Short mmCIF file of C-alpha atoms in Angstrom, two decimals:
data_model
loop_
_atom_site.label_atom_id
_atom_site.label_comp_id
_atom_site.label_asym_id
_atom_site.label_seq_id
_atom_site.Cartn_x
_atom_site.Cartn_y
_atom_site.Cartn_z
CA UNK M 962 -21.46 -16.57 -14.43
CA UNK M 963 -19.16 -14.13 -12.70
CA UNK M 964 -17.61 -14.24 -9.28
CA UNK M 965 -19.07 -11.79 -6.74
CA UNK M 966 -16.25 -12.13 -4.24
CA UNK M 967 -12.90 -13.81 -4.22
CA UNK M 968 -10.97 -16.01 -1.88
CA UNK M 969 -7.31 -15.39 -1.20
CA UNK M 970 -5.03 -17.36 -3.45
CA UNK M 971 -4.73 -20.95 -2.19
CA UNK M 972 -7.86 -20.70 0.02
CA UNK M 973 -10.36 -23.48 -0.61
CA UNK M 974 -14.10 -23.49 0.01
CA UNK M 975 -17.46 -21.90 -0.79
CA UNK M 976 -17.83 -19.20 -3.44
CA UNK M 977 -20.80 -17.37 -5.01
CA UNK M 978 -21.28 -17.15 -8.80
CA UNK M 979 -24.30 -15.02 -9.81
CA UNK M 980 -25.74 -15.74 -13.24
CA UNK M 981 -26.89 -12.21 -14.14
CA UNK M 982 -25.63 -8.64 -13.76
CA UNK M 983 -28.61 -7.68 -11.58
CA UNK M 984 -28.07 -10.54 -9.16
CA UNK M 985 -24.32 -9.82 -9.14
CA UNK M 986 -24.98 -6.18 -8.17
CA UNK M 987 -27.42 -7.17 -5.40
CA UNK M 988 -25.09 -9.71 -3.80
CA UNK M 989 -22.08 -7.38 -4.19
CA UNK M 990 -24.00 -4.71 -2.29
CA UNK M 991 -24.64 -7.22 0.52
CA UNK M 992 -20.89 -7.83 0.76
CA UNK M 993 -20.18 -4.08 0.82
CA UNK M 994 -22.80 -3.49 3.51
CA UNK M 995 -21.44 -6.41 5.60
CA UNK M 996 -24.70 -8.33 5.41
CA UNK M 997 -23.06 -11.56 4.25
CA UNK M 998 -22.21 -14.10 6.95
CA UNK M 999 -18.76 -15.64 6.38
CA UNK M 1000 -17.21 -18.47 8.33
CA UNK M 1001 -13.74 -19.96 7.76
CA UNK M 1002 -11.82 -22.86 9.27
CA UNK M 1003 -8.04 -22.70 9.67
CA UNK M 1004 -5.22 -24.66 11.21
CA UNK M 1005 -2.81 -22.27 12.92
CA UNK M 1006 0.67 -22.73 14.31
CA UNK M 1007 0.93 -23.12 18.07
CA UNK M 1008 -1.63 -23.62 20.79
CA UNK M 1009 -4.03 -20.69 20.94
CA UNK M 1010 -4.50 -19.86 24.62
CA UNK M 1011 -7.93 -18.16 24.61
CA UNK M 1012 -10.99 -20.18 23.61
CA UNK M 1013 -12.33 -17.22 21.65
CA UNK M 1014 -11.53 -13.62 20.91
CA UNK M 1015 -11.69 -10.60 18.65
CA UNK M 1016 -8.82 -9.20 16.59
CA UNK M 1017 -9.33 -5.52 15.79
CA UNK M 1018 -6.28 -4.28 13.88
CA UNK M 1019 -6.39 -1.89 10.90
CA UNK M 1020 -4.83 -3.10 7.65
CA UNK M 1021 -3.09 -1.14 4.89
CA UNK M 1022 -1.20 -2.11 1.77
CA UNK M 1023 2.54 -2.54 2.30
CA UNK M 1024 3.48 -0.70 -0.92
CA UNK M 1025 7.19 -1.49 -0.65
CA UNK M 1026 6.51 -5.21 -0.21
CA UNK M 1027 3.49 -5.82 -2.45
CA UNK M 1028 1.39 -7.95 -2.41
CA UNK M 1029 1.82 -7.95 1.39
CA UNK M 1030 -0.47 -6.03 3.69
CA UNK M 1031 0.50 -4.63 7.08
CA UNK M 1032 -1.03 -3.45 10.32
CA UNK M 1033 -1.09 0.34 10.24
CA UNK M 1034 -2.84 2.38 12.93
CA UNK M 1035 -2.35 5.65 11.00
CA UNK M 1036 -3.53 4.79 7.46
CA UNK M 1037 -5.03 1.32 7.79
CA UNK M 1038 -8.68 0.49 7.21
CA UNK M 1039 -10.78 -1.11 9.92
CA UNK M 1040 -10.39 -4.90 9.99
CA UNK M 1041 -12.12 -7.16 12.52
CA UNK M 1042 -11.85 -10.93 12.86
CA UNK M 1043 -13.59 -13.03 15.52
CA UNK M 1044 -12.15 -16.44 16.32
CA UNK M 1045 -13.11 -19.53 18.28
CA UNK M 1046 -10.95 -22.54 19.06
CA UNK M 1047 -12.38 -25.82 17.79
CA UNK M 1048 -9.56 -28.12 18.87
CA UNK M 1049 -5.98 -27.94 20.10
CA UNK M 1050 -3.42 -30.52 18.95
CA UNK M 1051 -0.60 -30.42 21.53
CA UNK M 1052 1.34 -33.23 19.82
CA UNK M 1053 1.46 -31.29 16.54
CA UNK M 1054 1.67 -27.82 18.14
CA UNK M 1055 -1.30 -26.47 16.21
CA UNK M 1056 -4.90 -25.37 16.73
CA UNK M 1057 -8.02 -25.64 14.56
CA UNK M 1058 -10.04 -22.42 14.71
CA UNK M 1059 -13.23 -20.99 13.30
CA UNK M 1060 -12.83 -17.47 11.91
CA UNK M 1061 -15.70 -15.04 11.44
CA UNK M 1062 -14.53 -11.84 9.75
CA UNK M 1063 -16.70 -8.76 10.15
CA UNK M 1064 -14.77 -6.97 7.41
CA UNK M 1065 -13.17 -8.28 4.24
CA UNK M 1066 -9.72 -6.78 3.75
CA UNK M 1067 -7.10 -8.41 1.55
CA UNK M 1068 -5.18 -11.04 3.53
CA UNK M 1069 -7.16 -10.11 6.66
CA UNK M 1070 -7.32 -13.58 8.20
CA UNK M 1071 -3.71 -14.36 7.36
CA UNK M 1072 -2.27 -11.14 8.77
CA UNK M 1073 -4.52 -11.03 11.86
CA UNK M 1074 -3.56 -14.54 12.91
CA UNK M 1075 0.10 -13.89 12.21
CA UNK M 1076 -0.04 -10.72 14.34
CA UNK M 1077 -1.69 -12.78 17.06
CA UNK M 1078 1.39 -15.03 17.04
CA UNK M 1079 -0.42 -17.96 15.39
CA UNK M 1080 0.12 -17.82 11.61
CA UNK M 1081 -2.00 -20.05 9.41
CA UNK M 1082 -0.06 -23.18 8.59
CA UNK M 1083 1.10 -23.16 4.99
CA UNK M 1084 0.79 -19.38 4.58
CA UNK M 1085 3.66 -18.42 2.31
CA UNK M 1086 3.09 -14.70 2.91
CA UNK M 1087 2.92 -14.24 6.70
CA UNK M 1088 4.05 -17.50 8.33
CA UNK M 1089 7.52 -18.27 9.64
CA UNK M 1090 9.50 -21.30 8.43
CA UNK M 1091 8.18 -23.63 11.14
CA UNK M 1092 4.58 -22.93 10.11
CA UNK M 1093 5.47 -23.65 6.47
CA UNK M 1094 7.39 -26.88 7.07
CA UNK M 1095 5.81 -30.14 6.01
CA UNK M 1096 2.61 -28.83 4.41
CA UNK M 1097 1.71 -28.57 0.76
CA UNK M 1098 -1.07 -26.00 0.96
CA UNK M 1099 -2.58 -23.15 2.93
CA UNK M 1100 -4.70 -24.51 5.78
CA UNK M 1101 -7.52 -21.99 5.28
CA UNK M 1102 -11.00 -22.95 4.09
CA UNK M 1103 -14.16 -20.91 3.44
CA UNK M 1104 -16.59 -23.11 5.35
CA UNK M 1105 -19.86 -21.18 5.08
CA UNK M 1106 -21.45 -18.23 3.27
CA UNK M 1107 -24.98 -16.95 3.92
CA UNK M 1108 -26.75 -14.10 2.14
CA UNK M 1109 -30.20 -12.94 1.09
CA UNK M 1110 -31.32 -14.31 -2.28
CA UNK M 1111 -31.90 -11.27 -4.52
CA UNK M 1112 -35.23 -12.55 -5.89
CA UNK M 1113 -36.85 -14.71 -3.19
CA UNK M 1114 -35.38 -12.71 -0.27
CA UNK M 1115 -34.79 -16.01 1.55
CA UNK M 1116 -31.48 -16.57 3.31
CA UNK M 1117 -29.26 -18.85 1.25
CA UNK M 1118 -26.47 -20.76 3.02
CA UNK M 1119 -23.69 -22.68 1.40
CA UNK M 1120 -21.48 -24.97 3.48
CA UNK M 1121 -18.42 -26.99 2.58
CA UNK M 1122 -16.40 -28.95 5.12
CA UNK M 1123 -12.60 -28.60 5.01
CA UNK M 1124 -10.47 -31.50 3.83
CA UNK M 1125 -7.75 -31.08 6.46
#
């Protein structure tokens, strides 16, 4: 078994482990061609105003502050994240959102939400102190992955509900 994709450090949820090199290559190609459906759940700091939206900000490596990434309109690669509010928690000043990335850049969800002014709670890379206070882990979970099975050609979906 080998992993075909990876989750950011501290992200929980669904992963794919092909059992042969051929299957690994087929599924990897689906990721590269953006044919894999990915859905994440996150708890973000603050009350997100819009019920849904699209974040389209290019991302590049921040070489002087590795492993951080940064928004860079000159050298960054296309990065698109769609979001939808699931629930707002006024008492706790946070929002549960569904995230559907169209691209898969390193730290994409973390940096996009931080740039939006709503960092993921528990994110030790892009969140401010308030968003880090009182939590023990990153509130980001890979909820669903769907892709075409390399042999049967049927769509395979894996789902895993978050524990937060």
